[in-house]
Short mmCIF file of C-alpha atoms and ligand atoms in Angstrom, two decimals:
data_model
loop_
_atom_site.label_atom_id
_atom_site.label_comp_id
_atom_site.label_asym_id
_atom_site.label_seq_id
_atom_site.Cartn_x
_atom_site.Cartn_y
_atom_site.Cartn_z
CA UNK A 1 -2.52 -23.26 -7.27
CA UNK A 2 -2.54 -19.80 -8.84
CA UNK A 3 0.48 -17.62 -8.15
CA UNK A 4 -0.83 -14.07 -7.89
CA UNK A 5 1.89 -12.21 -9.73
CA UNK A 6 2.16 -8.67 -8.37
CA UNK A 7 5.26 -7.94 -10.37
CA UNK A 8 3.56 -8.58 -13.70
CA UNK A 9 0.28 -6.95 -12.64
CA UNK A 10 2.06 -3.83 -11.41
CA UNK A 11 3.93 -3.65 -14.71
CA UNK A 12 0.60 -3.93 -16.58
CA UNK A 13 -0.77 -1.03 -14.49
CA UNK A 14 2.37 1.04 -15.06
CA UNK A 15 2.06 0.43 -18.81
CA UNK A 16 -1.59 1.56 -18.69
CA UNK A 17 -0.58 4.70 -16.77
CA UNK A 18 2.28 5.40 -19.19
CA UNK A 19 -0.15 5.14 -22.14
CA UNK A 20 -2.49 7.62 -20.47
CA UNK A 21 0.41 10.00 -19.77
CA UNK A 22 1.41 9.79 -23.44
CA UNK A 23 -2.16 10.70 -24.41
CA UNK A 24 -2.18 13.63 -21.96
CA UNK A 25 1.09 14.88 -23.44
CA UNK A 26 -0.24 14.52 -26.98
CA UNK A 27 -3.33 16.52 -25.99
CA UNK A 28 -1.09 19.23 -24.52
CA UNK A 29 -2.41 18.53 -21.01
CA UNK A 30 -0.62 18.75 -17.71
CA UNK A 31 1.73 15.87 -16.90
CA UNK A 32 1.09 14.37 -13.41
CA UNK A 33 3.57 15.57 -10.79
CA UNK A 34 4.32 13.74 -7.53
CA UNK A 35 6.28 15.35 -4.70
CA UNK A 36 7.91 13.10 -2.09
CA UNK A 37 9.21 14.49 1.19
CA UNK A 38 11.96 12.53 2.90
CA UNK A 39 13.16 13.55 6.35
CA UNK A 40 16.51 12.20 7.58
CA UNK A 41 18.73 9.40 6.31
CA UNK A 42 16.89 6.19 7.18
CA UNK A 43 18.18 3.54 4.75
CA UNK A 44 14.87 1.74 4.13
CA UNK A 45 13.03 5.04 3.65
CA UNK A 46 15.61 6.18 1.10
CA UNK A 47 15.16 2.91 -0.79
CA UNK A 48 11.34 3.21 -0.79
CA UNK A 49 11.36 6.86 -1.88
CA UNK A 50 14.00 6.10 -4.52
CA UNK A 51 11.80 3.35 -5.96
CA UNK A 52 8.79 5.68 -6.05
CA UNK A 53 10.73 8.43 -7.85
CA UNK A 54 12.14 5.91 -10.33
CA UNK A 55 8.65 4.58 -11.05
CA UNK A 56 7.45 8.13 -11.71
CA UNK A 57 10.13 8.44 -14.38
CA UNK A 58 9.13 5.07 -15.85
CA UNK A 59 5.54 6.18 -16.48
CA UNK A 60 6.44 9.70 -17.62
CA UNK A 61 5.40 11.65 -14.49
CA UNK A 62 7.31 14.62 -13.17
CA UNK A 63 8.63 13.99 -9.66
CA UNK A 64 10.18 16.19 -7.01
CA UNK A 65 12.12 14.76 -4.09
CA UNK A 66 12.35 17.14 -1.14
CA UNK A 67 15.12 15.98 1.20
CA UNK A 68 15.18 17.46 4.67
CA UNK A 69 17.60 17.11 7.58
CA UNK A 70 16.55 14.85 10.47
CA UNK A 71 16.68 17.79 12.88
CA UNK A 72 14.15 19.89 10.97
CA UNK A 73 11.49 21.27 13.34
CA UNK A 74 7.87 20.22 13.13
CA UNK A 75 6.92 23.77 12.25
CA UNK A 76 9.41 23.87 9.37
CA UNK A 77 8.13 20.56 8.02
CA UNK A 78 4.52 21.78 8.24
CA UNK A 79 5.57 24.82 6.22
CA UNK A 80 7.12 22.59 3.52
CA UNK A 81 3.87 20.62 3.33
CA UNK A 82 1.84 23.82 3.11
CA UNK A 83 4.05 25.13 0.29
CA UNK A 84 3.44 21.93 -1.68
CA UNK A 85 -0.29 22.07 -0.85
CA UNK A 86 -0.52 25.47 -2.51
CA UNK A 87 1.79 24.75 -5.45
CA UNK A 88 -0.61 24.36 -8.39
CA UNK A 89 1.93 22.37 -10.40
CA UNK A 90 2.04 19.48 -7.88
CA UNK A 91 -0.77 16.90 -7.98
CA UNK A 92 0.30 14.43 -5.32
CA UNK A 93 2.23 14.72 -2.07
CA UNK A 94 3.65 11.95 0.07
CA UNK A 95 5.62 12.29 3.27
CA UNK A 96 7.70 9.16 3.76
CA UNK A 97 7.22 7.51 7.16
CA UNK A 98 8.59 7.03 9.74
CA UNK A 99 9.34 10.61 10.81
CA UNK A 100 11.84 11.53 13.53
CA UNK A 101 10.37 11.16 17.03
CA UNK A 102 10.13 14.91 17.71
CA UNK A 103 7.64 15.32 14.84
CA UNK A 104 3.97 14.35 15.15
CA UNK A 105 2.96 12.07 12.27
CA UNK A 106 -0.69 12.91 12.93
CA UNK A 107 -0.08 16.66 12.68
CA UNK A 108 1.91 16.32 9.45
CA UNK A 109 -0.60 13.90 7.91
CA UNK A 110 -3.47 16.18 8.81
CA UNK A 111 -1.68 19.10 7.16
CA UNK A 112 -1.65 17.40 3.75
CA UNK A 113 -4.37 18.73 1.51
CA UNK A 114 -6.81 15.81 0.99
CA UNK A 115 -6.93 16.57 -2.76
CA UNK A 116 -3.17 15.85 -2.96
CA UNK A 117 -3.10 13.00 -0.39
CA UNK A 118 -2.24 10.22 -2.84
CA UNK A 119 -1.10 7.99 0.04
CA UNK A 120 -4.68 8.11 1.33
CA UNK A 121 -3.59 8.67 4.94
CA UNK A 122 -5.52 11.85 5.83
CA UNK A 123 -8.69 11.63 7.94
CA UNK A 124 -10.62 13.06 4.98
CA UNK A 125 -9.62 10.23 2.67
CA UNK A 126 -9.99 7.50 5.30
CA UNK A 127 -13.49 8.86 6.01
CA UNK A 128 -14.40 9.01 2.34
CA UNK A 129 -13.18 5.44 1.81
CA UNK A 130 -15.19 4.27 4.82
CA UNK A 131 -18.32 5.92 3.40
CA UNK A 132 -17.62 4.26 0.04
CA UNK A 133 -17.21 7.69 -1.57
CA UNK A 134 -14.56 8.39 -4.21
CA UNK A 135 -11.29 8.56 -2.23
CA UNK A 136 -7.58 8.06 -2.41
CA UNK A 137 -7.27 4.62 -0.86
CA UNK A 138 -3.97 3.84 0.89
CA UNK A 139 -1.61 2.35 -1.65
CA UNK A 140 -1.07 -1.10 -0.12
CA UNK A 141 -4.76 -1.98 0.41
CA UNK A 142 -5.55 -0.46 -2.97
CA UNK A 143 -2.87 -2.61 -4.57
CA UNK A 144 -4.40 -5.71 -2.95
CA UNK A 145 -7.89 -4.78 -4.16
CA UNK A 146 -6.49 -4.44 -7.67
CA UNK A 147 -4.82 -7.87 -7.47
CA UNK A 148 -8.09 -9.49 -6.33
CA UNK A 149 -9.89 -7.79 -9.22
CA UNK A 150 -7.42 -8.66 -11.91
CA UNK A 151 -7.25 -12.28 -10.77
CA UNK A 152 -11.08 -12.32 -10.57
CA UNK A 153 -11.06 -13.65 -7.03
CA UNK A 154 -14.63 -14.13 -5.82
CA UNK A 155 -15.17 -12.21 -2.58
CA UNK A 156 -18.96 -11.90 -2.07
CA UNK A 157 -20.17 -14.00 0.84
CA UNK A 158 -16.68 -15.29 1.57
CA UNK A 159 -15.14 -15.20 5.01
CA UNK A 160 -12.16 -12.86 4.88
CA UNK A 161 -9.78 -12.86 7.82
CA UNK A 162 -7.35 -9.95 8.08
CA UNK A 163 -4.41 -10.29 10.48
CA UNK A 164 -3.23 -6.87 11.68
CA UNK A 165 -5.15 -3.63 12.21
CA UNK A 166 -2.61 -0.95 11.26
CA UNK A 167 -3.97 2.29 9.83
CA UNK A 168 -2.07 1.79 6.60
CA UNK A 169 -2.87 -1.86 5.85
CA UNK A 170 -5.09 -4.03 8.06
CA UNK A 171 -7.85 -1.60 9.03
CA UNK A 172 -8.49 -0.13 5.57
CA UNK A 173 -8.26 -3.64 4.10
CA UNK A 174 -11.02 -4.86 6.41
CA UNK A 175 -13.25 -1.92 5.43
CA UNK A 176 -12.67 -2.49 1.72
CA UNK A 177 -13.42 -6.20 1.94
CA UNK A 178 -16.66 -5.54 3.84
CA UNK A 179 -17.98 -2.75 1.62
CA UNK A 180 -20.85 -3.15 -0.73
CA UNK A 181 -19.04 -3.62 -4.04
CA UNK A 182 -16.41 -5.71 -5.75
CA UNK A 183 -14.01 -6.67 -4.33
CA UNK A 184 -16.00 -6.63 -1.12
CA UNK A 185 -19.25 -8.02 0.26
CA UNK A 186 -17.14 -10.41 2.30
CA UNK A 187 -17.84 -11.27 5.92
CA UNK A 188 -14.77 -9.86 7.58
CA UNK A 189 -12.95 -10.75 10.77
CA UNK A 190 -10.25 -8.25 11.73
CA UNK A 191 -7.70 -9.78 14.09
CA UNK A 192 -4.87 -8.28 16.17
CA UNK A 193 -2.53 -9.07 19.02
CA UNK A 194 -5.35 -9.46 21.55
CA UNK A 195 -7.30 -11.91 19.38
CA UNK A 196 -7.88 -15.31 20.94
CA UNK A 197 -7.82 -18.55 18.96
CA UNK A 198 -6.17 -16.87 15.97
CA UNK A 199 -5.17 -20.13 14.28
CA UNK A 200 -8.75 -21.44 14.49
CA UNK A 201 -10.14 -18.19 13.05
CA UNK A 202 -7.60 -18.31 10.22
CA UNK A 203 -8.59 -21.89 9.39
CA UNK A 204 -12.11 -20.68 8.67
CA UNK A 205 -10.90 -18.04 6.19
CA UNK A 206 -11.73 -18.31 2.50
CA UNK A 207 -9.50 -15.26 2.00
CA UNK A 208 -6.64 -14.66 4.43
CA UNK A 209 -4.88 -11.29 4.32
CA UNK A 210 -1.77 -11.23 6.49
CA UNK A 211 -0.22 -7.94 7.67
CA UNK A 212 1.23 -8.87 11.03
CA UNK A 213 4.88 -7.94 10.46
CA UNK A 214 6.26 -11.26 11.78
CA UNK A 215 8.38 -13.39 9.43
CA UNK A 216 6.68 -16.63 8.31
CA UNK A 217 4.09 -16.37 11.09
CA UNK A 218 1.32 -18.09 9.11
CA UNK A 219 1.96 -21.79 8.68
CA UNK A 220 0.06 -24.44 6.69
CA UNK A 221 -1.88 -25.66 9.74
CA UNK A 222 -3.48 -22.19 10.01
CA UNK A 223 -4.83 -22.26 6.45
CA UNK A 224 -7.92 -23.94 5.00
CA UNK A 225 -7.36 -25.98 1.84
CA UNK A 226 -8.42 -23.88 -1.15
CA UNK A 227 -8.04 -20.50 0.59
CA UNK A 228 -6.75 -17.38 -1.12
CA UNK A 229 -3.73 -16.04 0.80
CA UNK A 230 -2.43 -12.47 0.49
CA UNK A 231 0.92 -11.89 2.20
CA UNK A 232 1.67 -8.24 2.94
CA UNK A 233 4.76 -8.76 5.11
CA UNK A 234 8.27 -7.94 3.95
CA UNK A 235 11.34 -8.98 5.94
CA UNK A 236 15.00 -8.96 5.04
CA UNK A 237 16.85 -12.00 6.32
CA UNK A 238 20.55 -12.66 6.00
CA UNK A 239 21.48 -15.07 3.24
CA UNK A 240 25.15 -15.53 2.44
CA UNK A 241 24.29 -17.31 -0.83
CA UNK A 242 22.85 -14.06 -2.24
CA UNK A 243 25.02 -11.34 -3.78
CA UNK A 244 23.18 -8.74 -1.69
CA UNK A 245 23.73 -10.79 1.48
CA UNK A 246 20.00 -11.02 2.19
CA UNK A 247 16.72 -12.30 0.83
CA UNK A 248 13.14 -11.22 1.34
CA UNK A 249 10.45 -13.27 3.04
CA UNK A 250 6.87 -12.54 4.02
CA UNK A 251 4.54 -13.05 6.96
CA UNK A 252 3.51 -16.41 5.46
CA UNK A 253 5.55 -19.60 5.25
CA UNK A 254 5.24 -19.64 1.50
CA UNK A 255 6.27 -23.17 0.46
CA UNK A 256 4.00 -25.09 2.82
CA UNK A 257 1.05 -22.68 2.57
CA UNK A 258 1.24 -22.61 -1.25
CA UNK A 259 0.58 -26.38 -1.27
CA UNK A 260 -2.81 -25.83 0.39
CA UNK A 261 -3.86 -22.49 -1.08
CA UNK A 262 -5.97 -22.01 -4.22
CA UNK A 263 -4.10 -18.76 -4.86
CA UNK A 264 -1.28 -16.97 -3.08
CA UNK A 265 0.94 -13.89 -3.41
CA UNK A 266 4.71 -14.50 -3.24
CA UNK A 267 7.27 -12.35 -1.42
CA UNK A 268 8.96 -10.69 -3.20
CA UNK A 269 6.84 -10.05 -6.28
CA UNK A 270 3.39 -9.98 -4.69
CA UNK A 271 1.88 -7.07 -2.80
CA UNK A 272 5.08 -4.98 -2.68
CA UNK A 273 5.25 -3.87 -6.34
CA UNK A 274 1.49 -3.23 -6.32
CA UNK A 275 1.90 -0.58 -3.65
CA UNK A 276 3.94 1.64 -5.96
CA UNK A 277 1.60 1.03 -8.90
CA UNK A 278 -1.34 2.11 -6.70
CA UNK A 279 0.47 5.27 -5.65
CA UNK A 280 1.10 6.15 -9.30
CA UNK A 281 -2.52 5.45 -10.12
CA UNK A 282 -3.70 7.75 -7.31
CA UNK A 283 -1.39 10.49 -8.62
CA UNK A 284 -2.82 10.13 -12.12
CA UNK A 285 -6.34 10.32 -10.64
CA UNK A 286 -5.36 13.52 -8.85
CA UNK A 287 -3.90 15.12 -11.98
CA UNK A 288 -7.11 14.28 -13.82
CA UNK A 289 -9.26 15.51 -10.89
CA UNK A 290 -11.12 12.19 -10.82
CA UNK A 291 -11.55 11.85 -7.05
CA UNK A 292 -12.42 15.28 -5.66
CA UNK A 293 -13.66 16.70 -8.96
P1 LIG B 301 2.16 -2.92 12.13
O1 LIG B 301 1.75 -1.49 12.14
O2 LIG B 301 3.32 -3.38 12.91
O3 LIG B 301 0.88 -3.77 12.59
C1 LIG B 301 0.97 -5.12 12.88
C2 LIG B 301 -0.40 -5.61 13.32
O4 LIG B 301 -0.27 -6.99 13.63
C3 LIG B 301 -0.95 -4.90 14.56
O5 LIG B 301 -2.30 -4.59 14.38
C4 LIG B 301 -0.78 -5.95 15.66
O6 LIG B 301 -1.78 -5.94 16.64
C5 LIG B 301 -0.90 -7.23 14.87
N1 LIG B 301 -0.26 -8.34 15.58
C6 LIG B 301 0.98 -8.36 16.14
N2 LIG B 301 1.20 -9.54 16.73
C7 LIG B 301 0.08 -10.28 16.54
C8 LIG B 301 -0.28 -11.59 16.91
N3 LIG B 301 0.54 -12.39 17.58
N4 LIG B 301 -1.50 -12.05 16.55
C9 LIG B 301 -2.34 -11.25 15.84
N5 LIG B 301 -2.04 -9.99 15.44
C10 LIG B 301 -0.83 -9.51 15.80
O7 LIG B 301 2.39 -3.47 10.68
P2 LIG B 301 1.99 -2.91 9.20
O8 LIG B 301 2.56 -1.56 9.00
O9 LIG B 301 0.55 -3.14 8.95
O10 LIG B 301 2.85 -3.92 8.32
C11 LIG B 301 2.71 -5.32 8.39
C12 LIG B 301 3.74 -5.98 7.51
O11 LIG B 301 3.52 -5.57 6.18
C13 LIG B 301 5.20 -5.59 7.81
O12 LIG B 301 6.02 -6.71 7.54
C14 LIG B 301 5.49 -4.48 6.82
O13 LIG B 301 6.86 -4.40 6.50
C15 LIG B 301 4.69 -4.96 5.64
N6 LIG B 301 4.24 -3.89 4.74
C16 LIG B 301 4.39 -4.13 3.42
C17 LIG B 301 3.95 -3.20 2.50
C18 LIG B 301 4.09 -3.50 1.05
O14 LIG B 301 4.11 -2.60 0.25
N7 LIG B 301 4.15 -4.78 0.67
C19 LIG B 301 3.37 -2.00 2.93
C20 LIG B 301 3.19 -1.80 4.28
C21 LIG B 301 3.62 -2.77 5.20
P3 LIG B 301 -1.99 -4.70 17.68
O15 LIG B 301 -2.70 -3.65 16.89
O16 LIG B 301 -2.83 -5.29 18.75
O17 LIG B 301 -0.62 -4.29 18.12
#
């Protein structure tokens, strides 16, 4: 069984990005600049944004964290986004989700200039990805694509089952796996909460990508021997034996599934770290005008 090591792979990518940033600096070019907008005081969001800002520092990017009160109006937030859109020094803009309930995520997402949408959430980038045009691909699916590539996982002609159809993970993942390219050319089944006979469908998967958001949902009896299993889920569960008081688990029951799988991502240390590496990569692409020209 191959353990698909997202921690090491993401570090490799960060090292590659840091080398490129060093070259840009040596050439007197513009250092990539990512702006992150955080609304309110949600603990998990603060942790995620903090990790993104820290990673920017690690690779030599400039980063700006814009912190806004939870009671900011939608109009005020749209104005902040517009200001960043028109700031020529900033290459990438992310608005950390979730947003407070009185603000429309769709409106805010749609306000982000596609050329700076390094999260790949705007309709323009989703459309471009779907057409197989150059695009900013959402960081989590992009991170998974990169893992499949770097571990040389064969995808052409394989049956890929994706569990979950969210806009940020499952849906884009299904499109990427079906596209004409590598990784891709798979025969894809996209499943969701209305899917019937899910376990049976999963058992026919050569590649199983799980983004259901339910702890240890996928058990060994749902997995074909020799399958490649990608676990996107992240859940904190209490664990008194840990200093932090919790440990992380995924959507897949790792120990029993690992015994059957040909390759599998662990949680933590699988897809999670790749998401940040992909975001940094998209920001570098933006600074170098590689996607929109
Ligand atoms: P989400 O928006 O909650 O979507 C969950 C999907 O699972 C939905 O499409 C839902 O179907 C489907 N589903 C729910 N119950 C099901 C069932 N019994 N059978 C089949 N499908 C079912 O989740 P998400 O944002 O994609 O995230 C999924 C997991 O990945 C979460 O644990 C999240 O924390 C994690 N995540 C990790 C990263 C990372 O960087 N590693 C990034 C993003 C998310 P319906 O559409 O029918 O409701």
